[in-house]
Amino acid sequence: MQIMKKQTRTRKSKLPRKATRPSRKRRVYRFGKKTDGDASMLALLGGKGANLAEMARIGLPVPPGFTLTTEVCNQYHANNRKLPASLDREIRAALKEVETSTGKRFGDPENPLLLSVRSGARSSMPGMMDSILNLGLNDRTVKGLARKSGDSRYALDCYRRFIQMYGDVVMNVRPRNDHAHDPFDEVMDKLKQKVGVKSDVDLNETHLSELIERFKSLIKQTTGSAFPQDVFRQLQSAIGAVFESWQNERAIVYRRQYNIPHDWGTAVNIQAMVFGNMGDDSATGVGFTRDPATGEKVLYGEYLLNAQGEDVVAGTRTPKPLAELADELPRAHKELVALQKRLERHFRDLQDFEFTIENGVLYVLQTRNGKRTGLAAVRIAADMVRERLIGWKTAVNRIPADSISTLLVPVFKDESRRNARVIATGLPAGPGAASGKIVFSAREAEELGRRGDKVILCRHETSPEDIHGMLAAQGILTARGGVSSHAALVARQMGKVCVAGASDVQIDYQNRRLVADSVRLKEHDVISLDGTTGEVFSGQLDTSPSEVIQVIHGRTKPEHSDTYGLFNGIMRWSDRARRLKVRANADTPDQAAEAIALGAEGIGLCRTEHMFFNERRLGYVREMILAPTHDTRQRALKKLMKYQRDDFIELFRTVGERPLTVRLLDPPLHEFLPSHDSPDGTLAEHLGLSPHAFAKRLRELHEQNPMLGHRGCRLGITFPEITEMQVRALFEAVVAVIKSDGIRPHPEIMVPLVGFVEELTHQAAIIDRVAAEVGRRSGKKLPYLIGTMIELPRAAVMAGRLAGTAAFFSFGTNDLTQTALGMSRDDSAPFLVPYEKLDIVRRNPFASLDVEGVGFFVKLAAERGRQARKGLELGVCGEHGGDPDSIRFFHEIGLDYVSCAPHRIPVARLAAAQAALAPPSDNDR
Amino acid sequence: MQIMKKQTRTRKSKLPRKATRPSRKRRVYRFGKKTDGDASMLALLGGKGANLAEMARIGLPVPPGFTLTTEVCNQYHANNRKLPASLDREIRAALKEVETSTGKRFGDPENPLLLSVRSGARSSMPGMMDSILNLGLNDRTVKGLARKSGDSRYALDCYRRFIQMYGDVVMNVRPRNDHAHDPFDEVMDKLKQKVGVKSDVDLNETHLSELIERFKSLIKQTTGSAFPQDVFRQLQSAIGAVFESWQNERAIVYRRQYNIPHDWGTAVNIQAMVFGNMGDDSATGVGFTRDPATGEKVLYGEYLLNAQGEDVVAGTRTPKPLAELADELPRAHKELVALQKRLERHFRDLQDFEFTIENGVLYVLQTRNGKRTGLAAVRIAADMVRERLIGWKTAVNRIPADSISTLLVPVFKDESRRNARVIATGLPAGPGAASGKIVFSAREAEELGRRGDKVILCRHETSPEDIHGMLAAQGILTARGGVSSHAALVARQMGKVCVAGASDVQIDYQNRRLVADSVRLKEHDVISLDGTTGEVFSGQLDTSPSEVIQVIHGRTKPEHSDTYGLFNGIMRWSDRARRLKVRANADTPDQAAEAIALGAEGIGLCRTEHMFFNERRLGYVREMILAPTHDTRQRALKKLMKYQRDDFIELFRTVGERPLTVRLLDPPLHEFLPSHDSPDGTLAEHLGLSPHAFAKRLRELHEQNPMLGHRGCRLGITFPEITEMQVRALFEAVVAVIKSDGIRPHPEIMVPLVGFVEELTHQAAIIDRVAAEVGRRSGKKLPYLIGTMIELPRAAVMAGRLAGTAAFFSFGTNDLTQTALGMSRDDSAPFLVPYEKLDIVRRNPFASLDVEGVGFFVKLAAERGRQARKGLELGVCGEHGGDPDSIRFFHEIGLDYVSCAPHRIPVARLAAAQAALAPPSDNDR
C-alpha cells in the first residue's frame, strides 16, 4: 500500500531523470548523471548518501559519485574487516562513470579526478567518524592540480593536507593519547623553526615540498609502509578506514548515548571534488531561495570568485551579493535562478544551499532547509500558502511558535529616525530595533547586562565564545562577515537585532573606540541598530510599538499594515487548528485589555496581591499585618477592601463575561514589609508600635525558606479575615457590575498552595458563606466557581479528593517545579548553568516544563481529578503556559487551557495549534 | 465455624453467671443479677451497653439496669418519633427487676430508686448526645433522698440539677442560639442577686427550694407544660429525648466527619444510680489493678468516705490511698481485692476502675484498660508474661513503643541526691528525674522553654489550658490532686516527670512564691523532681545515665539491674518478631558505639559534614569554599581529607563489618561561613581576600531558599573535587582497616538530593573511578555500594531509572516532607500549630510520616525501584525512622530497614516488632 502510494507520487512529479530501482543485492549506488537511490533509502545509503541521491534524482547538478551501502559496512566487519573481493569491480565501474561525467581521470597527471571519501550513517553522528578529502593526489597528480588551478602553492598545500589526513585516518599515524602532540604537527613545527617562519601560510612552495617529503618519511618510519602513490590503493584503504571508524571508541560511546543500534553501520560516499578556485570562471558561494532575514522572495546569497568554500566561511574576504554574479558569470547566474525555483518546487521550503562553479560549470554541494528570522518564518509560510506551495496547516507547523513574538517587538519612531544620523549600513541580519551602550567584549556585555543596562555588542566578527555576550546584548553589530557569518546565524536563531558586515565601521578593541562615517564613538556611548534595514545610528532613537500592536490598539488601520496582515492570517489559522484555550495572566485592567486584544479568551491568573503594591495601599497592608489589635486589623482590611472592590469592578468591565480567575493572597506577608535590616521608624510610629516591638514583629515574620513558608492558603487559614475581605470585595464587585453594566461576570476563585483537602474546604466554606451573604443582601444569585491551584506534589496526589470541592484546577507549574525538583528558582543559577553544560538538564526547567518529572504530577492530578469529577476544568497558569514545548505537553494530556503573560498570547495560540496538528508524542514514561 | 469457636470459649471460661442468649426480637437487654447481653453485641447494645453487659456477665457488681437496643432507635424514628406502644410493658418488667435487686422503688418517697438515662452508640461520639442523671426525683422522692443521705441540701441540689437537665434535654428549655444565655442560669443569677450570694455553693436549703420552684415556673412558662412529677412519664420522655439527640445537628455533623452511618442508631442505657455519700459506710473511689506509675503488682488507688465521684475528680478533698480502706471498711476492701484479681484474670491487662460503696455494698461503675507510664507499661507486660496472663507477642504489642525510651532517661546521681534537701514528697506520678527553673504559669513555661531554659511547672493543680506549658516543661509539680488528677493523667501520657499532690507545697501565684518545708523559693529558682520516688528537692541535682545505659556501657553488671532485665527481655522478644532491620544515624565513633550497644545493626546515615564542625577543620572548609585559586582549594581539600580519612578509620573500627552508610556533603556551603551580617576580618585576611571581595563572596553564597538551593549532589557536581576528596578519604580508610585490623568494612556511599538520573551517574562515575584508583594502588578489591537518597518528589518518580545505577535507596523523609508538602520545617510552626487545632493535619508531618501524601512517594519509589532492580536495598534515614506510626508504614510497604538516632533504636526495634505482629492496615488510598 505504502509502496504503491510512493510510486504514484513518483510518477506524478515530472522529474528530469527518474530513479532506477536497484536490484536487492546492489552494493554500489551511483548518483550524478545516473542515480540509483533516493531520499527514502536512508537505512541503506545513510543520511548523506540518500540526500545526495535525492538531489541528483531531482536534477540538481551535484558532483557525481557513488555510495557503498551500510550493508557493506556490516559485511566488512563480519568478513574480518576486509572488503568483499567482488566489490572491487563494482567500484571501478562506478568510478569510470564519474570519470566520464567529469571529464577527468582518477590518477591522471594531466587532469586528475580527486575524490572525497566520507562516512554517512542513517542517523547523523557529527564528528564521530572519519572523512578524507582530495584523495587521488600523489607526486604526479599534484602537478596536474597545480596546472589546472594555476596555483602551485595551493596544490602542494592540498597534497600535504591529504597526506596528513590519510596518514592519520588510514595509517594510524596519530597522537598516542589525548595529551600527546600530533606527530605531523611536530614535523611541521620543526620545519617552521628551521626555515624561520611562524605561521603555516608563510611556508612557500619549496618549504611545502620539503614538508611533503618529511610527512612521507614520518609515515614510513612509524608504520614501516610507504604512503601509497597508487590512487586506487588509496581509495580502497580509505574506504576500509571509514568502515573502521564506525567501530572507533567515540562512535561506540556516541551510539550508546543516543540509542543508535550498533548494527546500522555506516555508508561510504565517494564523490568527485570540485574546485571554485580554478580561475576567474570559477567561484564558490552560498545561496538562499528567499531572504532569510525578511522572508522576501528573492534569490539571496553571496559568492567569491576564484575561491574555495573555506574562504566564504572564514570571512577573510568579503563576499559579493549574488546579484553581482549576473554580471560576472551570467550563465552560471541564470542556472542559479533556475536552481532556486527547482529547489523550492521540490522542497517547498526555504533552501540554504552551497554551490561551486568550476570552470563555468555549476555544482550544488549541499542543500537544506534554511534557518530564518521569526519575521521571515512568518512571511515565508504565509507567502508559500498564497503560492500554493504548502497548505495552511503546514504553514502553521513551520513557524517556530516563539518567532511570532518578533512581530510584536517595537520599531523606531519615524520622527526619531528622521532626526538621527545614519553612520553606517550593513546587512540587515536580525530584524528589529535596538539602542544601547557600545561594548566591545562579551564579558563587558554580560557585566553591564547584569546591571540592567542595554548594550550593543560591537565586534569585527563574532565567534562561539561571544555567545553569552550576544545573549546579554540588545543588539549585535559586526564590521565583517555576511549572511552566513556567525553573527548572522546566531542572531537569526536567537531572534536578536543584528546588523552584520557593516564594513564602514572601524572597531579599535585596544582603545575601545569605534569610528564610522567619521563619527568617533567610545565604549558606553549609545548607538541604535535597525536590524530590518541594516542602518546604524549614533545616539538613542525612540521606539514605538510594532505595527501589530498599533493596529490592535486602533492606532493604525489593519489594511495599512502588511505585518498585521501576516500576523492576523497566522492567528486565524492557529485558532482554526487549536483545541487548547488561551487565557492571560493579568492583574490590572490595562493588562487584561491588551491580552484580550491579543486573543486571550479569559484571565487565567489575576494575582490579587499585585493590587496592593502601591504606596497608599501598601500602608494599609502593613497595618493589617502588624496590627496590634483585632480592631486595627479590621479597620485596615476595610480600607483595603474598598480598593480591591473597585479594582475588580474595573477588571470585570474589561473582561466582560469571559472567565476571570482570581487567586487569593499568595505571597508571604513579609514581602509587604520593609527589609529586616532597615526598620522604618515612621511606620512603627504610625502603627503605634515601639521600635523594639516593631523589630520583633519583623523578626518573627522572617523565614528561612519563604518559598516553603507561611503563604498561600496558609495565610487565608490563619488569617481568615483576609480571605473574607478578598472574596467580599470580589462579590460586591460582581453585584456592582451586574447592576450597573448588565454584565454577568464569571469569576473563578482560586485557592493557592493547597496540600491538604481540609485547607481547601476551610477556604471554600468562607467563600460560600460570603457569597451567600452578599447574594442575600443584593438579591442576586452570584455566579462563581471555586478551584484550587495544584502547585505542590502532595496536591497532585490528593487531586481526586480535592476535586470533590474544586470545580477547577490551575497548575502553578512554577511552584510545582520548585517543589518537585527541590529547586528554588532564585537560587538555581549556580548549578543549573553547569547542569545545562553537563547535559544533566536539557533546558532550564523553569523555562520549559520538565515533562518527565513535573509533568508526571500534572498528569497524575489531571487523571485523578477528572476521574473524581467529570467536567473538571484544567488549566495552567505558570510561566510554562507560554512555552511552546510545554504547551504541546499540556495539549497532549488534555488540559482545557493555558494562561500566560499578555505578550505571549500569540505564541501560545500558535503553539497550541501546532500541538493540535502534530502527531502525539510519547510522554508515557 | 466462628460461632462454634465462641461457644467453646464460653463453655471453657468458668464464669459465675452465664449470659442468656436472647431471642432475635428482644428490645430490652438486662444487666445485673440477670444479664442478657455481652461484649460481642456492640452493634445492638452500643459501646456502653455492651460493656455494662460484659461487666455484669463476668460477675462484677455493676449497678443493675437495662439497655434499649439501637434497633429501637431506628423504630422510634421510623415510627414518627414515638416509642413502640408494646415497649412500655417490657420496660416496666425490666424496671421491676432493678427495684428488686436494689431494694429501692422507682418513685418511692421513702427509698427512691433513681436512674441514669444515657445514650450509647456503636462508636463513641463523646459529648454529642444527651444524658440525664438522677431521674426519678420529684417533690416527694427528694425527701427520701434527703433522709437516706442525711443531707437535705445535697438532695435539693440534686433535684434542681435534675430539673435543669430535664428541662434542657427533654423539654427544650435552652438558649435560643450560641450567643444567648442559658435561661436556667439567668433564673439562678437573679436569685443569687436577690439573696446576695456570689457562688452556687453559698445557696442554702431555703434558697434551693425557691430555686426549684422558679425552675418549675420557667418550664411551665416556656413550654406551657409542667415539669412532670410522674416518674414513669419522666423515664419515657427521657428515653425519647435520647433517641431524638441521635438526630441533633452536631451529632449529624460528627457522624459525617467520622464516617459513621446514620442508620446505626444509639442505644439507651437505664441504670440504677448509686451513692457514695449515704453515710460513713459509703464511699467512692478509683482503683488500679497495678501501680500505673511503676507497674508494681499492688492494688492501687484512692477513695473518699461519704462522697460522690465528682469530689474525687475535682481534687477539692484529698483522697486517701486504698490501703487505708482496709481499716475503715474492711469488708468492702476485701471485695476490692477480689475484684482486682477477677478483673485481671478476665481482661488480662491493667484495669482502671471506678467504684462506689453504698451502705457497705460495693458497686463497680466502670472499668477500662488503664493508662500507665512507660516504665509501668514495660513492667506490667513483662510481669504478665511471667504470670502467664498473656503471651510474649501480646506483651510486645501492648507497650507503646515510645515508652521503652523512658527506661533510658537519666536518673539523679546517688551522691547528689544524698547531699540535697528534700522539701516535699508527693505522688510519684511520672517517673524520671528533672531539674529546672520554677515557673507558675503555662505561658511562662512556654516562653522560657523557647529560650532553651529548663523549667518545672508548679501549679495548685493543672487543667487543660496548661497543656502547652506542660509540654514545654521538664517536670510538673502540683500541690493538690491524686492519681486521677489532670496532672497525673497527662504526665502519664506525655511521659513527663511529675510529682502530684505534694500537699506540703504552698504556692502563691500572686507573689510568685513557693514555700515547702519552710524553704522559700521564688520564680526562676531551681528545684528538682524525682518522679519515681515523689521527692521534691531544692536546687539542681546531678543526673547520671539510666541503669540500662550503665549496663550497656559496662559500668553495671546486667544481673544487678532489674530495669535492664526488663529492657533486655522486651528487646529480645522484639528482635524475635520484627522483620525490619534497624540502623542508626551516627556521625562519630562514640555515637556509633552507643547505637550498636543499643542494638543498631549498622549505620544508616553518617553525615560527613558533621566531621567538619570543629574549629580547625572549619577553617579549612572555609578556605575550600572561598579559595580564590584552584591550588588554594586543592590544598585545603588535602588537609580536610586527612581528617576525614582518620575519622572514617575510627568509624570502621567501631562499626566493623556492619553496613556503614556514608552520605556525601549535603548542606549549602554558606552554612559553613560566618553570618552575612558580621563578616570576620581575620578570615578574609587569612584567605588573602580583601574585605570587599570577601563580603561579595558571602553575598554570592547567600540564598533566598537555602533548602532548595545549591546543596546535596549539586555541590558534588559543581565542585567534583569535593566528592573526590570525600570518597578518596573513605576508600583509603577502607584500605587502612583492611590492612591494620583485618576488618572487611561495608561502606554504602549515598548521593544526596538527587532529582535527575544524570546527577547520580555523574557522582557514581567519580566514586567508581576513585575506588578503582585507590584499589589499584593498594592491591585490594574494595567492597562498596553506591546508592541515592530519595528526598525529592522527582526522585521518587524517576526511581526506576535511578535503580539502574543505585544499589540502594535511602528515603530522606525530612526533606521529602518539606518538598512534597512545600513546607519548610523551620518556618512551619506559625501555621502547623493552628492546623493541628483545626484538624487540617492530625500530627505534625515532621514528627510522624504523612502517609497519604509523603507515603505515596515512598511507596512509588519503592515499587518502581524494586521493579527495576531485584534486591534493591531500601531504607529510611529521616527522623521518621524513629517514629512508631511511621515505622509501621515502612514495614507494611516492605522496606528493609529504618535508621534513627541512637537513643531511638530501642523504640524502633519495638515498633518494628509491633508492625510485624499487627494485622496489615489499609494504606492503599
Coordinates of C-alpha atoms in Angstrom, one line a residue, chain A residues 677 702-711 713-714 717-718 753 756 758-759 762 792-795 797-798 801 818-824 826-827 830-831 834-835 838-842 845 850 852-854 856-857 860 864 925, chain B residues 677 702-711 713-714 717-718 753 756 758-759 762 792-795 797-798 801 818-824 826-827 830-831 834-835 838-842 845 850 852-854 856-857 860 864 925:
Chain A
D677 CA 17.9 45.4 58.1
H702 CA 11.4 36.4 58.8
E703 CA 11.6 33.0 57.3
Q704 CA 14.4 30.6 56.5
N705 CA 12.7 29.4 53.3
P706 CA 9.9 31.8 52.5
M707 CA 9.1 29.8 49.4
L708 CA 8.0 26.9 51.8
G709 CA 6.7 29.1 54.5
H710 CA 3.7 30.9 55.7
R711 CA 2.0 31.8 52.4
C713 CA -3.9 29.4 51.7
R714 CA -1.9 29.1 54.9
I717 CA -6.5 29.9 57.1
T718 CA -4.5 31.6 59.9
L753 CA -0.8 26.4 47.8
F756 CA -4.5 19.2 52.2
E758 CA -9.1 20.3 54.6
E759 CA -7.3 23.5 53.6
H762 CA -11.8 25.5 55.0
L792 CA 2.6 21.1 45.5
P793 CA 3.4 17.4 44.8
R794 CA 1.0 16.5 47.6
A795 CA -1.8 18.3 45.9
V797 CA -1.5 13.1 44.9
M798 CA -4.7 14.3 46.6
R801 CA -10.2 14.2 46.8
Q818 CA 10.4 24.3 42.7
T819 CA 8.9 21.7 45.0
A820 CA 9.0 18.6 42.8
L821 CA 12.6 19.3 41.9
G822 CA 13.5 20.8 45.3
M823 CA 14.9 23.8 43.4
S824 CA 14.5 27.4 44.3
D826 CA 16.0 32.3 42.7
D827 CA 18.9 30.2 43.8
P830 CA 24.9 28.5 40.2
F831 CA 24.1 24.8 39.5
P834 CA 26.6 23.9 34.8
Y835 CA 23.8 21.4 34.6
L838 CA 26.9 18.8 31.6
D839 CA 23.6 17.8 29.9
I840 CA 22.1 16.9 33.2
V841 CA 19.1 19.0 32.2
R842 CA 18.3 19.8 28.6
P845 CA 13.0 23.6 33.9
D850 CA 10.3 19.2 33.0
E852 CA 9.4 13.6 32.9
G853 CA 9.4 14.9 36.4
V854 CA 6.9 17.8 36.9
F856 CA 4.2 13.3 36.0
F857 CA 2.5 15.3 38.7
L860 CA -1.4 12.4 37.8
R864 CA -7.2 11.7 39.4
R925 CA 7.5 7.3 30.6
Chain B
D677 CA 25.9 40.5 58.8
H702 CA 23.5 33.9 50.2
E703 CA 20.3 32.1 49.2
Q704 CA 16.7 33.0 49.2
N705 CA 15.6 29.4 50.0
P706 CA 18.7 27.5 51.0
M707 CA 16.6 24.4 51.5
L708 CA 16.0 24.4 47.7
G709 CA 19.4 25.8 46.8
H710 CA 22.9 24.9 46.0
R711 CA 23.4 21.8 48.2
C713 CA 24.8 16.5 45.0
R714 CA 24.5 19.9 43.3
I717 CA 28.7 18.2 40.7
T718 CA 29.7 21.8 40.6
L753 CA 19.4 15.3 46.9
F756 CA 17.9 13.6 37.8
E758 CA 22.3 12.1 35.3
E759 CA 23.2 13.6 38.7
H762 CA 27.9 11.8 37.4
L792 CA 12.7 14.9 46.2
P793 CA 9.4 14.1 44.6
R794 CA 11.1 13.9 41.3
A795 CA 13.5 11.3 42.5
V797 CA 9.1 9.5 40.0
M798 CA 12.5 8.6 38.5
R801 CA 15.8 4.7 36.3
Q818 CA 9.5 19.6 53.0
T819 CA 9.3 19.3 49.3
A820 CA 6.2 17.2 48.8
L821 CA 4.2 19.4 51.2
G822 CA 6.0 22.6 50.2
M823 CA 6.7 23.2 53.9
S824 CA 9.9 24.4 55.5
D826 CA 11.9 25.8 60.3
D827 CA 9.1 28.0 59.2
P830 CA 3.1 29.6 62.6
F831 CA 0.6 27.6 60.5
P834 CA -3.2 26.2 64.0
Y835 CA -3.5 23.4 61.5
L838 CA -8.3 22.9 63.1
D839 CA -7.7 19.2 62.4
I840 CA -6.2 20.0 59.0
V841 CA -3.3 17.8 59.9
R842 CA -3.6 15.1 62.6
P845 CA 4.2 15.7 59.5
D850 CA 2.3 11.9 56.3
E852 CA -1.3 9.8 52.5
G853 CA 1.0 12.4 50.9
V854 CA 4.7 11.7 51.5
F856 CA 2.7 8.0 48.3
F857 CA 6.2 8.9 47.1
L860 CA 6.0 4.8 44.4
R864 CA 9.5 1.4 40.8
R925 CA -5.5 5.1 49.2

